[in-house]
Tab-separated table of C-alpha atoms and ligand atoms in Angstrom:
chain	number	residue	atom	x	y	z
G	22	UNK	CA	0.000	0.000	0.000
G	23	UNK	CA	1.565	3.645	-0.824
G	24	UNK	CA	2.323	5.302	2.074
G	25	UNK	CA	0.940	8.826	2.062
G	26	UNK	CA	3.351	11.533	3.295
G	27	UNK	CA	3.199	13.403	6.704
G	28	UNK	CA	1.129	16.717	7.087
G	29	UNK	CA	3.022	19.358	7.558
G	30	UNK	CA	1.368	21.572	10.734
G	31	UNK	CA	0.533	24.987	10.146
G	32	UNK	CA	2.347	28.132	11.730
G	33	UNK	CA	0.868	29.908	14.926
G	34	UNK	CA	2.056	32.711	14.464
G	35	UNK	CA	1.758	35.354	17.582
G	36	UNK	CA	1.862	38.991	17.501
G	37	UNK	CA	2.178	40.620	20.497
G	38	UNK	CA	3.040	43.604	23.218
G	39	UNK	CA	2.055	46.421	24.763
G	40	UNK	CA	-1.039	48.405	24.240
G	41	UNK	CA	-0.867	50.945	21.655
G	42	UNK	CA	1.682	48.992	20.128
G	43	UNK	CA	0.810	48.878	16.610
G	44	UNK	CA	-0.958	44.867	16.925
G	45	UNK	CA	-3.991	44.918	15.504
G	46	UNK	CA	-2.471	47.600	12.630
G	47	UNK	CA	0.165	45.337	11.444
G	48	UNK	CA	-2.120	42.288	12.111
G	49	UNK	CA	-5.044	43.743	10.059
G	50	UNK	CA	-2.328	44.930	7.107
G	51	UNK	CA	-1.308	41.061	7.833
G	52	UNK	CA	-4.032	39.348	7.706
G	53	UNK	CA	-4.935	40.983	3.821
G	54	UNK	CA	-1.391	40.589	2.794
G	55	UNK	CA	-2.166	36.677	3.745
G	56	UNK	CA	-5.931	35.642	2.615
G	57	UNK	CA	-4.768	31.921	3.585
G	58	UNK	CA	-3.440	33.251	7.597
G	59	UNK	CA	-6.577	32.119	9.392
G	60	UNK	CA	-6.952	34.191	12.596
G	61	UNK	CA	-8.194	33.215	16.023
G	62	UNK	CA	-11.004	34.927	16.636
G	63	UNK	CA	-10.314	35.547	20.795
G	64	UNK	CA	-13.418	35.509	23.801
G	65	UNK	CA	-13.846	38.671	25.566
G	66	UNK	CA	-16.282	39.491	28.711
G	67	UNK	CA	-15.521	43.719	28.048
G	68	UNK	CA	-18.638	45.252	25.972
G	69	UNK	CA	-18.560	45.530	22.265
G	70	UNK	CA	-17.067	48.936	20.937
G	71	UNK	CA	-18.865	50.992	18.239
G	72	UNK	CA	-18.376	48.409	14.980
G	73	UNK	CA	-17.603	45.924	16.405
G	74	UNK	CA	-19.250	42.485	15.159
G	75	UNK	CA	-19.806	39.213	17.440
G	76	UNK	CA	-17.919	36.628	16.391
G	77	UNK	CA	-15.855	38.852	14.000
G	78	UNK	CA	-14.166	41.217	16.282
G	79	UNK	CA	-14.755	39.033	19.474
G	80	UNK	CA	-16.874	36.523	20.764
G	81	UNK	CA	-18.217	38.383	23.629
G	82	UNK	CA	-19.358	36.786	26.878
G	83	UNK	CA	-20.057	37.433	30.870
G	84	UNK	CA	-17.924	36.423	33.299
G	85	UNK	CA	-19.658	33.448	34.177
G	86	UNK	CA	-19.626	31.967	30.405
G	87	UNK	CA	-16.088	32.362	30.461
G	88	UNK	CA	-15.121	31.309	34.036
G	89	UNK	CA	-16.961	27.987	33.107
G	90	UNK	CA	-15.110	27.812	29.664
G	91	UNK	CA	-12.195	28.085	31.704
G	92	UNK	CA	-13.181	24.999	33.723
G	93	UNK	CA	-13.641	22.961	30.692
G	94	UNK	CA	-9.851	24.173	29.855
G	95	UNK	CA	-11.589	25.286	26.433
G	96	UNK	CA	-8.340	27.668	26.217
G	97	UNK	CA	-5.313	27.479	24.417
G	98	UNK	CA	-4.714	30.850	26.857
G	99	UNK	CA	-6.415	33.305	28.399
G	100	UNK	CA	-5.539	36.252	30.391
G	101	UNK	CA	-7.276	39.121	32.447
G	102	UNK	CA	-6.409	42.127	30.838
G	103	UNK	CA	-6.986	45.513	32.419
G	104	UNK	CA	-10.051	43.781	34.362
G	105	UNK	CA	-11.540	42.087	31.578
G	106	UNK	CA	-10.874	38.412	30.718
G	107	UNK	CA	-9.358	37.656	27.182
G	108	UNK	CA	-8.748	34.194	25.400
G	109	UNK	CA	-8.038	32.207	22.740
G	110	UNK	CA	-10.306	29.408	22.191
G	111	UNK	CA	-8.087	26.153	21.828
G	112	UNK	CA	-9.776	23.444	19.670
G	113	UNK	CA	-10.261	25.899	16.243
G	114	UNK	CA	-6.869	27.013	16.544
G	115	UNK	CA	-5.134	23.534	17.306
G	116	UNK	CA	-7.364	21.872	14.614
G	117	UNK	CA	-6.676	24.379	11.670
G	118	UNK	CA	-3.023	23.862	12.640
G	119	UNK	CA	-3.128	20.021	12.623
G	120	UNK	CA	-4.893	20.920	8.899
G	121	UNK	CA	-1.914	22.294	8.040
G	122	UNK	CA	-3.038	26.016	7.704
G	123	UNK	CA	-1.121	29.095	9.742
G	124	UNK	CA	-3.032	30.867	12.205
G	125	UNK	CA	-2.449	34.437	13.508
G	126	UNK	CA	-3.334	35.218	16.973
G	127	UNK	CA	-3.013	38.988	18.537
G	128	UNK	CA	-2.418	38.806	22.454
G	129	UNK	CA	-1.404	40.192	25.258
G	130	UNK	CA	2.097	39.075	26.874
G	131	UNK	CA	0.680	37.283	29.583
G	132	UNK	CA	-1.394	35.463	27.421
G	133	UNK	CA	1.699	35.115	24.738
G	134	UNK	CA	3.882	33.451	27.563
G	135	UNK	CA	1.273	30.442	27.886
G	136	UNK	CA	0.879	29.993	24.254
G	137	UNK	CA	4.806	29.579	24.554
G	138	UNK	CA	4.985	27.258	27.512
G	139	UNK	CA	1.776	24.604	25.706
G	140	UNK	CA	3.104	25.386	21.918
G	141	UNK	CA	6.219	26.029	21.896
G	142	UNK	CA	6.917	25.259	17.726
G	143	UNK	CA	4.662	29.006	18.069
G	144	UNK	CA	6.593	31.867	16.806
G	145	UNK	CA	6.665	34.913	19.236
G	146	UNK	CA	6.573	38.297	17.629
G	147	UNK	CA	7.121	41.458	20.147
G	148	UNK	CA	5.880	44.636	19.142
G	149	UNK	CA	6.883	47.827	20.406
G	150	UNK	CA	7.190	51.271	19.424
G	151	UNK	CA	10.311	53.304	19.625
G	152	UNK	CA	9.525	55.627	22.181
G	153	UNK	CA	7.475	56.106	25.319
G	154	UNK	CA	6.047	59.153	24.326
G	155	UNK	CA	5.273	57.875	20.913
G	156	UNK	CA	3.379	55.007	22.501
G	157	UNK	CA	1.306	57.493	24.742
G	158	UNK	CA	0.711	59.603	22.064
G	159	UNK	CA	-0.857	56.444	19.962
G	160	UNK	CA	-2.857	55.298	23.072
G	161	UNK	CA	-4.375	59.018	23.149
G	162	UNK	CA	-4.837	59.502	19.403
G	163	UNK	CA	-6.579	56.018	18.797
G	164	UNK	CA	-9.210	57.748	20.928
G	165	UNK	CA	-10.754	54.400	22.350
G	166	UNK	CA	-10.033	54.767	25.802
G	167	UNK	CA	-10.487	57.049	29.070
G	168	UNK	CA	-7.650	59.052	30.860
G	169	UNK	CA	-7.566	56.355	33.088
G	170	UNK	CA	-7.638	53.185	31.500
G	171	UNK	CA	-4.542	54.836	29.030
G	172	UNK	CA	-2.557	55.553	32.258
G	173	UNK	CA	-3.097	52.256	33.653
G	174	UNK	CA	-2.026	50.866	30.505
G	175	UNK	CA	1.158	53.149	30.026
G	176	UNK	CA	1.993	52.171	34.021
G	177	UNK	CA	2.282	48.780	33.179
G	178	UNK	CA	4.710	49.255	30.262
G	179	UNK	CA	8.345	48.567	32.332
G	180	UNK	CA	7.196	44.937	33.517
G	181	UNK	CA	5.584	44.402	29.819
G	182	UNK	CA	9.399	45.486	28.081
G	183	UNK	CA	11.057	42.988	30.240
G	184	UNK	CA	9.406	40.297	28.850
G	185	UNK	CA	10.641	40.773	25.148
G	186	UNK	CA	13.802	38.934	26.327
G	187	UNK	CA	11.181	35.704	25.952
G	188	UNK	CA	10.374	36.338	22.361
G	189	UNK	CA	11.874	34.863	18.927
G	190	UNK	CA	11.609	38.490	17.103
G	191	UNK	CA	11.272	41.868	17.949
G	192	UNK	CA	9.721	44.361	15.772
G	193	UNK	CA	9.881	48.350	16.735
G	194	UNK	CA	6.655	50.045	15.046
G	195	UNK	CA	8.235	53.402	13.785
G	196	UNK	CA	7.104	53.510	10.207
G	197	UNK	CA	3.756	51.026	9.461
G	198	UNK	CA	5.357	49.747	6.466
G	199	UNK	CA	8.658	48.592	7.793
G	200	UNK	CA	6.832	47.072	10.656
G	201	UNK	CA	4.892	45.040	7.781
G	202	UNK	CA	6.993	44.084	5.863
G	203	UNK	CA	9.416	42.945	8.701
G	204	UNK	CA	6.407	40.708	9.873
G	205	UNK	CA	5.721	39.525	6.615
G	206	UNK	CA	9.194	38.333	6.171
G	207	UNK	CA	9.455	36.363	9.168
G	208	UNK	CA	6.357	34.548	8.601
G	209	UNK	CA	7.633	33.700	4.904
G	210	UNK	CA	11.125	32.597	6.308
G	211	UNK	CA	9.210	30.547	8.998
G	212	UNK	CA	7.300	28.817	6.362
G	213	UNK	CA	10.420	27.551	4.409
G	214	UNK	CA	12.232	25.962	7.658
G	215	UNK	CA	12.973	22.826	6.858
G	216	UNK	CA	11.183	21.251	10.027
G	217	UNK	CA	8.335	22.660	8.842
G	218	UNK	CA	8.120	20.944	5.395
G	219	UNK	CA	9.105	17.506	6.103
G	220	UNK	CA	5.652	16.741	4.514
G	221	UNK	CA	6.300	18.421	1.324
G	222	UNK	CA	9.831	17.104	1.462
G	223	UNK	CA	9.261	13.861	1.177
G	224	UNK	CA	6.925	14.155	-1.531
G	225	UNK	CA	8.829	16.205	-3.808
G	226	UNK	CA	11.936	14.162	-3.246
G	227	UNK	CA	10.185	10.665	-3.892
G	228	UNK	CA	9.626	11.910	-7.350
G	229	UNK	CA	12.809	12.754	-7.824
G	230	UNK	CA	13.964	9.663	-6.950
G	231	UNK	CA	11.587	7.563	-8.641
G	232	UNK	CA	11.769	9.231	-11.331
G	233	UNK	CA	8.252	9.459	-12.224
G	234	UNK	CA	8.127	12.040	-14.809
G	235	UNK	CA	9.955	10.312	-17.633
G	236	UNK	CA	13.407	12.406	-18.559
G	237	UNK	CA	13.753	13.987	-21.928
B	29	ADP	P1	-2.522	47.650	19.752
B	29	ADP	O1	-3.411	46.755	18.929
B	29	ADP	O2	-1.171	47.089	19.963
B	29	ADP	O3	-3.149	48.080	21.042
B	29	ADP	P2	-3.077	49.594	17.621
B	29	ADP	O4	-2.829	48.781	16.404
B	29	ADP	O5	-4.506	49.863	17.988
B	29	ADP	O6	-2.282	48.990	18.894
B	29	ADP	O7	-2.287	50.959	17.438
B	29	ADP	C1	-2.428	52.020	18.372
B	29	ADP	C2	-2.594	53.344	17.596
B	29	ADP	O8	-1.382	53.654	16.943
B	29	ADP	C3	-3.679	53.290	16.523
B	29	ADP	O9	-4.373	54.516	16.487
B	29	ADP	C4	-2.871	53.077	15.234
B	29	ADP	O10	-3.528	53.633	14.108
B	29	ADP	C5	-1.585	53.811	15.545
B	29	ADP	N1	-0.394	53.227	14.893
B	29	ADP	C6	-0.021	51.928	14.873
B	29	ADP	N2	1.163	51.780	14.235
B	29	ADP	C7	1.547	53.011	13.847
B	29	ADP	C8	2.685	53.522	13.136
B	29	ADP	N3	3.678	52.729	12.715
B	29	ADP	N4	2.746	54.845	12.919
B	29	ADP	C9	1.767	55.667	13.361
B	29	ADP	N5	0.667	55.262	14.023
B	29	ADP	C10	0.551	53.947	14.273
B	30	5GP	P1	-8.910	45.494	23.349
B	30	5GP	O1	-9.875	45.520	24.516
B	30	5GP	O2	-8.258	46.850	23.129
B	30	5GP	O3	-9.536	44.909	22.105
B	30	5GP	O4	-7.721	44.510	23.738
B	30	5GP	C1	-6.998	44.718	24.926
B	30	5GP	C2	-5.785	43.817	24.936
B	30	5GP	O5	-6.186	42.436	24.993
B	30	5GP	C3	-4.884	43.934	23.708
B	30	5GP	O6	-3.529	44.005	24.162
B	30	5GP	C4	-5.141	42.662	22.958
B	30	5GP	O7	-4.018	42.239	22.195
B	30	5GP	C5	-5.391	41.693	24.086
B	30	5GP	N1	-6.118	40.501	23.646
B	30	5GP	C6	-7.056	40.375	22.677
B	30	5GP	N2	-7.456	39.106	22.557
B	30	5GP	C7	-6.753	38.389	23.464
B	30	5GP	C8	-6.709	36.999	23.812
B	30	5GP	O8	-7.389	36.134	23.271
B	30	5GP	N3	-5.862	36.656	24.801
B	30	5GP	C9	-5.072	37.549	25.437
B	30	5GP	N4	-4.262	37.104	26.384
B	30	5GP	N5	-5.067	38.855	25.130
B	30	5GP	C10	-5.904	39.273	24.163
């Protein structure tokens, strides 16, 4: 009986840092650069924003839907971020990978450093920009959230850098298209490692070796 090759996993590829970094900028230019990059849609208990769609932006849920979701361990991670609890749900991200299709996920660090410690073949992308006061004057002119919740955010920043150390790459968002393109090359380098394409390997080489297309 032929032997069909292995399938080669996808990618997960995650894209993360501070708030106000630039993550859901380069993710969305990402994400239409890639049509094939599926990307984890994450669970939320914080209220929709203006625009934003269930099951699009976030599935969005009360505490006590997610607290039991946690229970069932029905996440790959999940995190409490500035008061609200944020995950990934596991089994659609694991599956598409086992399918052999990349998927993007945009996270917090917390939430980044327990992707790395179940899925470590991940690849860890930290985003930051390349000042303070550039990043506080993005948090202010995104114009999403209070006085409060920005300084909060901006207070946690010296814990948040020391965790870059943990990462594979580092990207600093000064100018949108160099952060792009940056991530865009990594994820194409990624996809030609070697241990990622035993699959493909094999099959390409058997048919070299057999010889199956007759030689002119
Ligand atoms: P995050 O998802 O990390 O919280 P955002 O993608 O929402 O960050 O970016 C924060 C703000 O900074 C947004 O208003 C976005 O338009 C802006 N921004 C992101 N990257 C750049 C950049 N390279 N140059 C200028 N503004 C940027
Ligand atoms: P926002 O409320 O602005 O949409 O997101 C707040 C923060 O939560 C951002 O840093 C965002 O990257 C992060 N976040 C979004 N989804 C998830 C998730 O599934 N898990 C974790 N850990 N963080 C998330």
């Amino acid at each position: 009986m032929a032997q069909t090759a292995k399938k080669d996993e996808g990618i997960l590829l995650v894209v993360s840092g501070p708030s106000g970094a630039g993550k859901g900028t380069i993710c969305n230019a990402i994400r239409e650069k890639f049509p094939d990059l599926q990307y984890s849609v994450s669970m939320t208990t914080r209220d929709p924003r203006k625009g934003e769609v269930e099951g699009e932006s976030y599935f969005f849920r009360t505490n006590e839907q997610f607290e039991k979701l946690i229970e069932e361990d029905a996440f790959l991670e999940y995190a409490k971020v500035y008061d609200h609890y944020y995950g990934t749900p596991k089994k659609r991200a694991l599956d598409m990978i086992s399918d052999g299709k990349s998927v993007l996920l945009e996270i917090d660090i917390q939430g980044a450093m327990q992707v790395k410690k179940r899925y470590p073949k991940g690849v860890f992308i930290y985003i930051v920009p390349p000042s303070l006061e550039i990043l506080s004057d993005r948090l202010y002119g995104r114009g999403t959230d209070s006085e409060e919740t920005i300084q909060k955010r901006l207070a946690q920043i010296t814990s948040e850098l020391a965790m870059a150390h943990q990462y594979d790459y580092i990207i600093v968002n000064d100018k949108l298209e160099d952060a792009v393109r940056k991530t865009s090359s990594i994820l194409e380098a990624e996809r030609c490692k070697l241990s990622r394409n035993e699959g493909q390997i094999e099959t390409i080489f058997k048919q070299y070796i057999n010889k199956e297309v007759p030689l002119k």
